[in-house]
mmCIF file of C-alpha atoms in Angstrom:
data_model
loop_
_atom_site.group_PDB
_atom_site.id
_atom_site.type_symbol
_atom_site.label_atom_id
_atom_site.label_comp_id
_atom_site.label_asym_id
_atom_site.label_seq_id
_atom_site.Cartn_x
_atom_site.Cartn_y
_atom_site.Cartn_z
ATOM 1 C CA UNK A 1 171.531 -55.940 60.460
ATOM 2 C CA UNK A 2 174.426 -54.745 58.327
ATOM 3 C CA UNK A 3 178.042 -55.244 59.342
ATOM 4 C CA UNK A 4 179.332 -52.054 60.358
ATOM 5 C CA UNK A 5 182.882 -51.361 58.700
ATOM 6 C CA UNK A 6 185.061 -49.637 61.300
ATOM 7 C CA UNK A 7 187.479 -47.368 59.285
ATOM 8 C CA UNK A 8 189.126 -46.542 62.474
ATOM 9 C CA UNK A 9 190.187 -50.085 63.307
ATOM 10 C CA UNK A 10 191.059 -50.783 59.667
ATOM 11 C CA UNK A 11 193.280 -47.587 59.417
ATOM 12 C CA UNK A 12 194.785 -48.614 62.762
ATOM 13 C CA UNK A 13 195.924 -51.964 61.501
ATOM 14 C CA UNK A 14 197.237 -50.330 58.297
ATOM 15 C CA UNK A 15 199.255 -47.591 60.036
ATOM 16 C CA UNK A 16 201.204 -50.422 62.263
ATOM 17 C CA UNK A 17 201.883 -52.125 58.818
ATOM 18 C CA UNK A 18 203.218 -48.733 57.584
ATOM 19 C CA UNK A 19 205.203 -48.100 60.977
ATOM 20 C CA UNK A 20 206.856 -51.710 60.409
ATOM 21 C CA UNK A 21 208.018 -50.846 57.019
ATOM 22 C CA UNK A 22 209.203 -47.365 57.815
ATOM 23 C CA UNK A 23 211.436 -49.134 60.601
ATOM 24 C CA UNK A 24 212.833 -51.423 58.061
ATOM 25 C CA UNK A 25 213.561 -48.785 55.453
ATOM 26 C CA UNK A 26 215.410 -46.885 58.384
ATOM 27 C CA UNK A 27 217.390 -49.842 59.450
ATOM 28 C CA UNK A 28 218.262 -51.029 55.863
ATOM 29 C CA UNK A 29 219.129 -47.644 54.227
ATOM 30 C CA UNK A 30 219.277 -45.100 57.034
ATOM 31 C CA UNK A 31 216.493 -43.189 55.384
ATOM 32 C CA UNK A 32 212.769 -42.603 56.159
ATOM 33 C CA UNK A 33 209.879 -41.641 54.109
ATOM 34 C CA UNK A 34 209.265 -37.648 53.635
ATOM 35 C CA UNK A 35 205.716 -35.848 53.171
ATOM 36 C CA UNK A 36 205.694 -32.194 52.298
ATOM 37 C CA UNK A 37 202.463 -30.344 52.800
ATOM 38 C CA UNK A 38 201.636 -26.919 51.290
ATOM 39 C CA UNK A 39 199.101 -25.049 52.729
ATOM 40 C CA UNK A 40 197.925 -21.410 51.681
ATOM 41 C CA UNK A 41 195.602 -19.400 53.855
ATOM 42 C CA UNK A 42 194.240 -20.243 57.270
ATOM 43 C CA UNK A 43 190.867 -22.195 56.461
ATOM 44 C CA UNK A 44 189.786 -23.923 59.760
ATOM 45 C CA UNK A 45 189.010 -27.311 58.007
ATOM 46 C CA UNK A 46 192.137 -27.262 56.019
ATOM 47 C CA UNK A 47 194.297 -26.474 59.090
ATOM 48 C CA UNK A 48 192.724 -29.106 61.140
ATOM 49 C CA UNK A 49 193.174 -31.598 58.408
ATOM 50 C CA UNK A 50 196.756 -30.881 57.797
ATOM 51 C CA UNK A 51 197.315 -31.020 61.702
ATOM 52 C CA UNK A 52 195.849 -34.810 61.523
ATOM 53 C CA UNK A 53 198.518 -35.541 58.832
ATOM 54 C CA UNK A 54 201.307 -34.084 60.688
ATOM 55 C CA UNK A 55 200.463 -36.111 63.798
ATOM 56 C CA UNK A 56 200.013 -39.113 61.977
ATOM 57 C CA UNK A 57 203.419 -38.694 60.127
ATOM 58 C CA UNK A 58 205.058 -38.329 63.639
ATOM 59 C CA UNK A 59 203.402 -41.341 64.988
ATOM 60 C CA UNK A 60 204.580 -43.626 62.089
ATOM 61 C CA UNK A 61 208.266 -42.130 61.698
ATOM 62 C CA UNK A 62 207.488 -40.221 58.508
ATOM 63 C CA UNK A 63 209.292 -36.850 58.105
ATOM 64 C CA UNK A 64 207.106 -33.949 57.813
ATOM 65 C CA UNK A 65 207.920 -30.869 55.587
ATOM 66 C CA UNK A 66 205.682 -28.198 56.300
ATOM 67 C CA UNK A 67 205.295 -25.200 54.222
ATOM 68 C CA UNK A 68 202.580 -22.607 55.532
ATOM 69 C CA UNK A 69 201.860 -19.793 53.317
ATOM 70 C CA UNK A 70 199.785 -16.508 53.829
ATOM 71 C CA UNK A 71 196.346 -16.348 52.085
ATOM 72 C CA UNK A 72 197.819 -13.484 49.633
ATOM 73 C CA UNK A 73 200.835 -15.770 48.556
ATOM 74 C CA UNK A 74 201.150 -15.507 44.702
ATOM 75 C CA UNK A 75 200.812 -18.363 42.306
ATOM 76 C CA UNK A 76 204.430 -18.179 41.436
ATOM 77 C CA UNK A 77 205.515 -18.224 44.960
ATOM 78 C CA UNK A 78 203.592 -21.578 45.502
ATOM 79 C CA UNK A 79 204.908 -23.072 42.261
ATOM 80 C CA UNK A 80 208.587 -22.082 43.476
ATOM 81 C CA UNK A 81 207.797 -24.136 46.800
ATOM 82 C CA UNK A 82 206.685 -27.033 44.673
ATOM 83 C CA UNK A 83 209.874 -26.923 42.433
ATOM 84 C CA UNK A 84 211.965 -26.848 45.444
ATOM 85 C CA UNK A 85 210.143 -29.818 46.953
ATOM 86 C CA UNK A 86 210.502 -31.649 43.816
ATOM 87 C CA UNK A 87 214.343 -31.319 43.812
ATOM 88 C CA UNK A 88 214.624 -32.237 47.411
ATOM 89 C CA UNK A 89 215.692 -35.986 47.674
ATOM 90 C CA UNK A 90 214.423 -36.431 51.501
ATOM 91 C CA UNK A 91 210.667 -35.580 50.230
ATOM 92 C CA UNK A 92 208.743 -38.492 48.682
ATOM 93 C CA UNK A 93 205.391 -37.091 48.670
ATOM 94 C CA UNK A 94 204.066 -33.533 47.916
ATOM 95 C CA UNK A 95 200.693 -32.672 48.811
ATOM 96 C CA UNK A 96 198.916 -29.214 48.266
ATOM 97 C CA UNK A 97 196.061 -28.703 50.482
ATOM 98 C CA UNK A 98 192.690 -27.738 48.524
ATOM 99 C CA UNK A 99 190.921 -25.592 47.836
ATOM 100 C CA UNK A 100 193.602 -23.057 47.046
ATOM 101 C CA UNK A 101 192.762 -19.291 47.371
ATOM 102 C CA UNK A 102 190.770 -18.160 44.272
ATOM 103 C CA UNK A 103 193.508 -16.127 42.865
ATOM 104 C CA UNK A 104 195.594 -19.104 42.303
ATOM 105 C CA UNK A 105 195.045 -21.769 39.384
ATOM 106 C CA UNK A 106 194.792 -24.993 41.208
ATOM 107 C CA UNK A 107 195.118 -27.192 37.773
ATOM 108 C CA UNK A 108 198.507 -25.183 37.146
ATOM 109 C CA UNK A 109 199.820 -25.836 40.732
ATOM 110 C CA UNK A 110 199.022 -29.380 40.792
ATOM 111 C CA UNK A 111 200.583 -30.150 37.496
ATOM 112 C CA UNK A 112 203.785 -28.789 38.693
ATOM 113 C CA UNK A 113 204.188 -31.671 41.114
ATOM 114 C CA UNK A 114 206.763 -34.275 40.027
ATOM 115 C CA UNK A 115 204.923 -37.285 38.985
ATOM 116 C CA UNK A 116 206.743 -39.439 41.311
ATOM 117 C CA UNK A 117 205.956 -37.468 44.355
ATOM 118 C CA UNK A 118 202.192 -37.014 43.430
ATOM 119 C CA UNK A 119 200.909 -38.837 46.487
ATOM 120 C CA UNK A 120 197.459 -37.361 46.188
ATOM 121 C CA UNK A 121 197.244 -39.090 42.641
ATOM 122 C CA UNK A 122 195.724 -36.181 41.152
ATOM 123 C CA UNK A 123 198.482 -35.776 38.205
ATOM 124 C CA UNK A 124 196.581 -35.872 34.914
ATOM 125 C CA UNK A 125 199.177 -38.603 34.007
ATOM 126 C CA UNK A 126 198.272 -40.779 37.098
ATOM 127 C CA UNK A 127 194.591 -40.511 36.276
ATOM 128 C CA UNK A 128 195.354 -41.145 32.633
ATOM 129 C CA UNK A 129 197.152 -44.497 33.407
ATOM 130 C CA UNK A 130 194.400 -45.378 35.998
ATOM 131 C CA UNK A 131 191.764 -44.739 33.153
ATOM 132 C CA UNK A 132 193.969 -47.035 30.663
ATOM 133 C CA UNK A 133 193.775 -51.093 30.689
ATOM 134 C CA UNK A 134 196.942 -52.665 31.564
ATOM 135 C CA UNK A 135 198.609 -49.215 32.849
ATOM 136 C CA UNK A 136 199.440 -48.652 36.469
ATOM 137 C CA UNK A 137 199.627 -45.199 37.997
ATOM 138 C CA UNK A 138 202.446 -44.548 40.417
ATOM 139 C CA UNK A 139 199.826 -43.418 42.766
ATOM 140 C CA UNK A 140 196.083 -43.941 43.457
ATOM 141 C CA UNK A 141 193.880 -41.153 44.794
ATOM 142 C CA UNK A 142 193.521 -41.532 48.776
ATOM 143 C CA UNK A 143 189.889 -41.497 49.020
ATOM 144 C CA UNK A 144 188.896 -44.029 46.160
ATOM 145 C CA UNK A 145 191.792 -46.074 47.468
ATOM 146 C CA UNK A 146 190.616 -46.062 50.850
ATOM 147 C CA UNK A 147 187.033 -47.308 49.518
ATOM 148 C CA UNK A 148 188.336 -50.388 47.767
ATOM 149 C CA UNK A 149 190.775 -51.157 50.768
ATOM 150 C CA UNK A 150 187.805 -51.157 53.065
ATOM 151 C CA UNK A 151 185.893 -53.638 50.647
ATOM 152 C CA UNK A 152 188.733 -55.871 50.298
ATOM 153 C CA UNK A 153 189.595 -55.890 53.970
ATOM 154 C CA UNK A 154 185.892 -56.742 54.953
ATOM 155 C CA UNK A 155 185.853 -59.626 52.620
ATOM 156 C CA UNK A 156 183.770 -58.105 49.837
ATOM 157 C CA UNK A 157 184.581 -59.401 46.437
ATOM 158 C CA UNK A 158 184.305 -56.848 43.564
ATOM 159 C CA UNK A 159 184.868 -59.059 40.350
ATOM 160 C CA UNK A 160 181.888 -59.549 38.201
ATOM 161 C CA UNK A 161 179.564 -57.363 40.715
ATOM 162 C CA UNK A 162 177.446 -54.465 39.685
ATOM 163 C CA UNK A 163 178.974 -51.458 41.272
ATOM 164 C CA UNK A 164 177.283 -48.053 41.358
ATOM 165 C CA UNK A 165 179.191 -44.755 42.152
ATOM 166 C CA UNK A 166 177.178 -41.799 43.094
ATOM 167 C CA UNK A 167 178.956 -38.688 42.151
ATOM 168 C CA UNK A 168 181.651 -37.928 39.700
ATOM 169 C CA UNK A 169 184.071 -35.561 41.169
ATOM 170 C CA UNK A 170 187.792 -35.649 40.273
ATOM 171 C CA UNK A 171 188.566 -36.376 43.781
ATOM 172 C CA UNK A 172 186.243 -39.255 44.393
ATOM 173 C CA UNK A 173 183.487 -40.387 42.033
ATOM 174 C CA UNK A 174 185.527 -40.525 38.900
ATOM 175 C CA UNK A 175 188.763 -42.245 40.138
ATOM 176 C CA UNK A 176 186.614 -44.656 42.291
ATOM 177 C CA UNK A 177 184.581 -45.786 39.238
ATOM 178 C CA UNK A 178 187.847 -46.429 37.298
ATOM 179 C CA UNK A 179 189.280 -48.233 40.327
ATOM 180 C CA UNK A 180 186.264 -50.394 40.404
ATOM 181 C CA UNK A 181 186.599 -50.897 36.802
ATOM 182 C CA UNK A 182 190.193 -52.019 37.038
ATOM 183 C CA UNK A 183 188.931 -54.458 39.837
ATOM 184 C CA UNK A 184 186.430 -56.047 37.149
ATOM 185 C CA UNK A 185 183.131 -54.626 38.517
ATOM 186 C CA UNK A 186 180.508 -53.554 36.151
ATOM 187 C CA UNK A 187 180.258 -49.844 36.813
ATOM 188 C CA UNK A 188 177.710 -47.369 36.632
ATOM 189 C CA UNK A 189 177.794 -43.663 37.607
ATOM 190 C CA UNK A 190 174.711 -41.702 39.066
ATOM 191 C CA UNK A 191 175.077 -38.018 39.057
ATOM 192 C CA UNK A 192 173.058 -34.699 39.045
ATOM 193 C CA UNK A 193 171.350 -35.279 35.536
ATOM 194 C CA UNK A 194 170.787 -39.138 36.037
ATOM 195 C CA UNK A 195 167.087 -39.842 35.706
ATOM 196 C CA UNK A 196 165.527 -42.088 38.438
ATOM 197 C CA UNK A 197 168.914 -42.819 40.582
ATOM 198 C CA UNK A 198 167.065 -45.052 42.973
ATOM 199 C CA UNK A 199 166.192 -47.559 40.488
ATOM 200 C CA UNK A 200 169.785 -47.831 39.192
ATOM 201 C CA UNK A 201 171.230 -47.817 42.983
ATOM 202 C CA UNK A 202 168.710 -50.596 43.826
ATOM 203 C CA UNK A 203 170.654 -53.052 41.450
ATOM 204 C CA UNK A 204 173.997 -52.422 43.036
ATOM 205 C CA UNK A 205 175.878 -55.007 44.769
ATOM 206 C CA UNK A 206 178.316 -52.294 45.702
ATOM 207 C CA UNK A 207 177.485 -48.666 46.343
ATOM 208 C CA UNK A 208 180.071 -45.859 46.891
ATOM 209 C CA UNK A 209 178.305 -42.641 47.773
ATOM 210 C CA UNK A 210 180.166 -39.489 47.192
ATOM 211 C CA UNK A 211 177.437 -36.881 46.265
ATOM 212 C CA UNK A 212 177.681 -34.525 49.017
ATOM 213 C CA UNK A 213 173.914 -34.541 49.621
ATOM 214 C CA UNK A 214 172.952 -35.391 53.064
ATOM 215 C CA UNK A 215 170.974 -38.610 53.577
ATOM 216 C CA UNK A 216 169.971 -38.516 49.763
ATOM 217 C CA UNK A 217 170.346 -42.437 49.510
ATOM 218 C CA UNK A 218 167.348 -44.002 51.472
ATOM 219 C CA UNK A 219 167.154 -47.420 52.742
ATOM 220 C CA UNK A 220 164.639 -48.473 50.233
ATOM 221 C CA UNK A 221 167.345 -47.717 47.612
ATOM 222 C CA UNK A 222 169.565 -50.319 48.717
ATOM 223 C CA UNK A 223 169.704 -53.895 47.488
ATOM 224 C CA UNK A 224 169.608 -56.500 50.362
ATOM 225 C CA UNK A 225 172.925 -57.467 51.250
ATOM 226 C CA UNK A 226 174.650 -54.802 49.248
ATOM 227 C CA UNK A 227 178.139 -53.177 50.489
ATOM 228 C CA UNK A 228 177.639 -49.460 51.049
ATOM 229 C CA UNK A 229 180.603 -47.372 51.407
ATOM 230 C CA UNK A 230 179.608 -43.633 52.291
ATOM 231 C CA UNK A 231 182.167 -41.084 51.483
ATOM 232 C CA UNK A 232 179.770 -38.044 52.363
ATOM 233 C CA UNK A 233 180.554 -35.596 55.069
ATOM 234 C CA UNK A 234 177.631 -33.366 55.500
ATOM 235 C CA UNK A 235 176.997 -31.286 58.608
ATOM 236 C CA UNK A 236 173.261 -30.742 59.556
ATOM 237 C CA UNK A 237 171.933 -28.745 62.306
ATOM 238 C CA UNK A 238 171.675 -30.478 65.799
ATOM 239 C CA UNK A 239 170.640 -28.169 68.752
ATOM 240 C CA UNK A 240 171.466 -31.037 71.199
ATOM 241 C CA UNK A 241 175.029 -30.913 70.211
ATOM 242 C CA UNK A 242 177.635 -28.305 71.906
ATOM 243 C CA UNK A 243 178.649 -27.448 68.359
ATOM 244 C CA UNK A 244 175.129 -27.008 67.045
ATOM 245 C CA UNK A 245 175.743 -29.660 64.378
ATOM 246 C CA UNK A 246 176.397 -33.180 63.747
ATOM 247 C CA UNK A 247 178.134 -35.037 60.712
ATOM 248 C CA UNK A 248 175.942 -37.259 58.495
ATOM 249 C CA UNK A 249 176.759 -39.083 55.186
ATOM 250 C CA UNK A 250 175.237 -39.278 51.947
ATOM 251 C CA UNK A 251 173.440 -42.399 52.882
ATOM 252 C CA UNK A 252 170.631 -42.645 55.503
ATOM 253 C CA UNK A 253 172.579 -44.909 57.881
ATOM 254 C CA UNK A 254 169.560 -45.937 60.210
ATOM 255 C CA UNK A 255 167.523 -47.122 57.302
ATOM 256 C CA UNK A 256 170.471 -48.519 55.148
ATOM 257 C CA UNK A 257 171.987 -50.424 57.820
ATOM 258 C CA UNK A 258 168.766 -52.487 58.142
ATOM 259 C CA UNK A 259 169.134 -53.617 54.484
ATOM 260 C CA UNK A 260 172.676 -53.472 53.532
ATOM 261 C CA UNK A 261 175.202 -56.425 54.109
ATOM 262 C CA UNK A 262 178.034 -54.006 54.909
ATOM 263 C CA UNK A 263 177.976 -50.306 55.560
ATOM 264 C CA UNK A 264 180.543 -47.524 56.604
ATOM 265 C CA UNK A 265 179.294 -45.018 59.323
ATOM 266 C CA UNK A 266 179.871 -41.316 59.348
ATOM 267 C CA UNK A 267 182.149 -40.245 60.707
ATOM 268 C CA UNK A 268 184.342 -43.040 61.608
ATOM 269 C CA UNK A 269 184.150 -44.963 58.058
ATOM 270 C CA UNK A 270 186.194 -43.822 55.164
ATOM 271 C CA UNK A 271 187.536 -40.382 56.804
ATOM 272 C CA UNK A 272 190.168 -42.372 59.094
ATOM 273 C CA UNK A 273 191.249 -44.363 56.152
ATOM 274 C CA UNK A 274 191.817 -41.422 53.897
ATOM 275 C CA UNK A 275 194.872 -40.085 55.546
ATOM 276 C CA UNK A 276 196.201 -43.631 56.184
ATOM 277 C CA UNK A 277 196.108 -43.952 52.511
ATOM 278 C CA UNK A 278 198.100 -40.900 51.878
ATOM 279 C CA UNK A 279 200.856 -42.208 54.365
ATOM 280 C CA UNK A 280 200.924 -45.711 52.549
ATOM 281 C CA UNK A 281 201.200 -43.723 49.311
ATOM 282 C CA UNK A 282 204.269 -41.530 50.892
ATOM 283 C CA UNK A 283 205.984 -45.171 51.950
ATOM 284 C CA UNK A 284 205.253 -46.621 48.548
ATOM 285 C CA UNK A 285 206.918 -43.509 46.763
ATOM 286 C CA UNK A 286 209.849 -43.688 49.271
ATOM 287 C CA UNK A 287 210.384 -47.485 48.728
ATOM 288 C CA UNK A 288 210.598 -46.935 45.043
ATOM 289 C CA UNK A 289 212.735 -44.082 45.362
ATOM 290 C CA UNK A 290 215.357 -45.412 48.056
ATOM 291 C CA UNK A 291 215.597 -48.862 46.478
ATOM 292 C CA UNK A 292 216.244 -47.438 42.795
ATOM 293 C CA UNK A 293 218.906 -45.397 44.398
ATOM 294 C CA UNK A 294 220.592 -47.848 46.408
#
């Protein structure tokens, strides 16, 4: 049976490390990291995710700046808030909760975030530096960073290994493949137009699944002893649950856990780590900023 990687436990360890560093910053410079979250509209999933971030900030001593805008807020209003936060020296990280309402151009808004405060790591310059050899972005995107952190803290070496990333989104698949490449893996990306994906996945020492397809990857697709990081969060009907549904990953956990060497569960794997990496990015941004100015 595979070793189940407990994302909650790893996240807790990292959070206590962050809290210690926040305390040191406060004692040494009298300043703490500040994270601003802009949310437009009242989508339930966005609201609950933002609630989680605020709670986590409070627990670690990070100052929260909350900008809640109505669904009908204009693009220029959102950009004005971004500019105000760029200019605020107490804010070290700015996060715009996606998706934005249809009438707002996401790319335009995100490119207005100051590079030094782009804690989501989605600014084209941060992604560009991630793609280039010998360059380091100021911030790494949170979910891919979480995936690699889970591998390294579980003792999985990446150098020289065959890694397959399933999915090529700007948020997970693409940056995860670039991060693996930076860590000296040999990387293949499997996507919706890939023929015979299972034969490619079967060769992988490391699989990062981020396709958004419930249980797409079967146990028979996994190489014995491989490390499997499942980013997928898909709801499937389950009449036995009060909610009427349950969450499953892109990997068939029951089957794959009998073959893999390491595997993350859904929920409880990558999810708790993603918010933690956001907080770590905010701390890193604050340290850079505060130490430069003192």
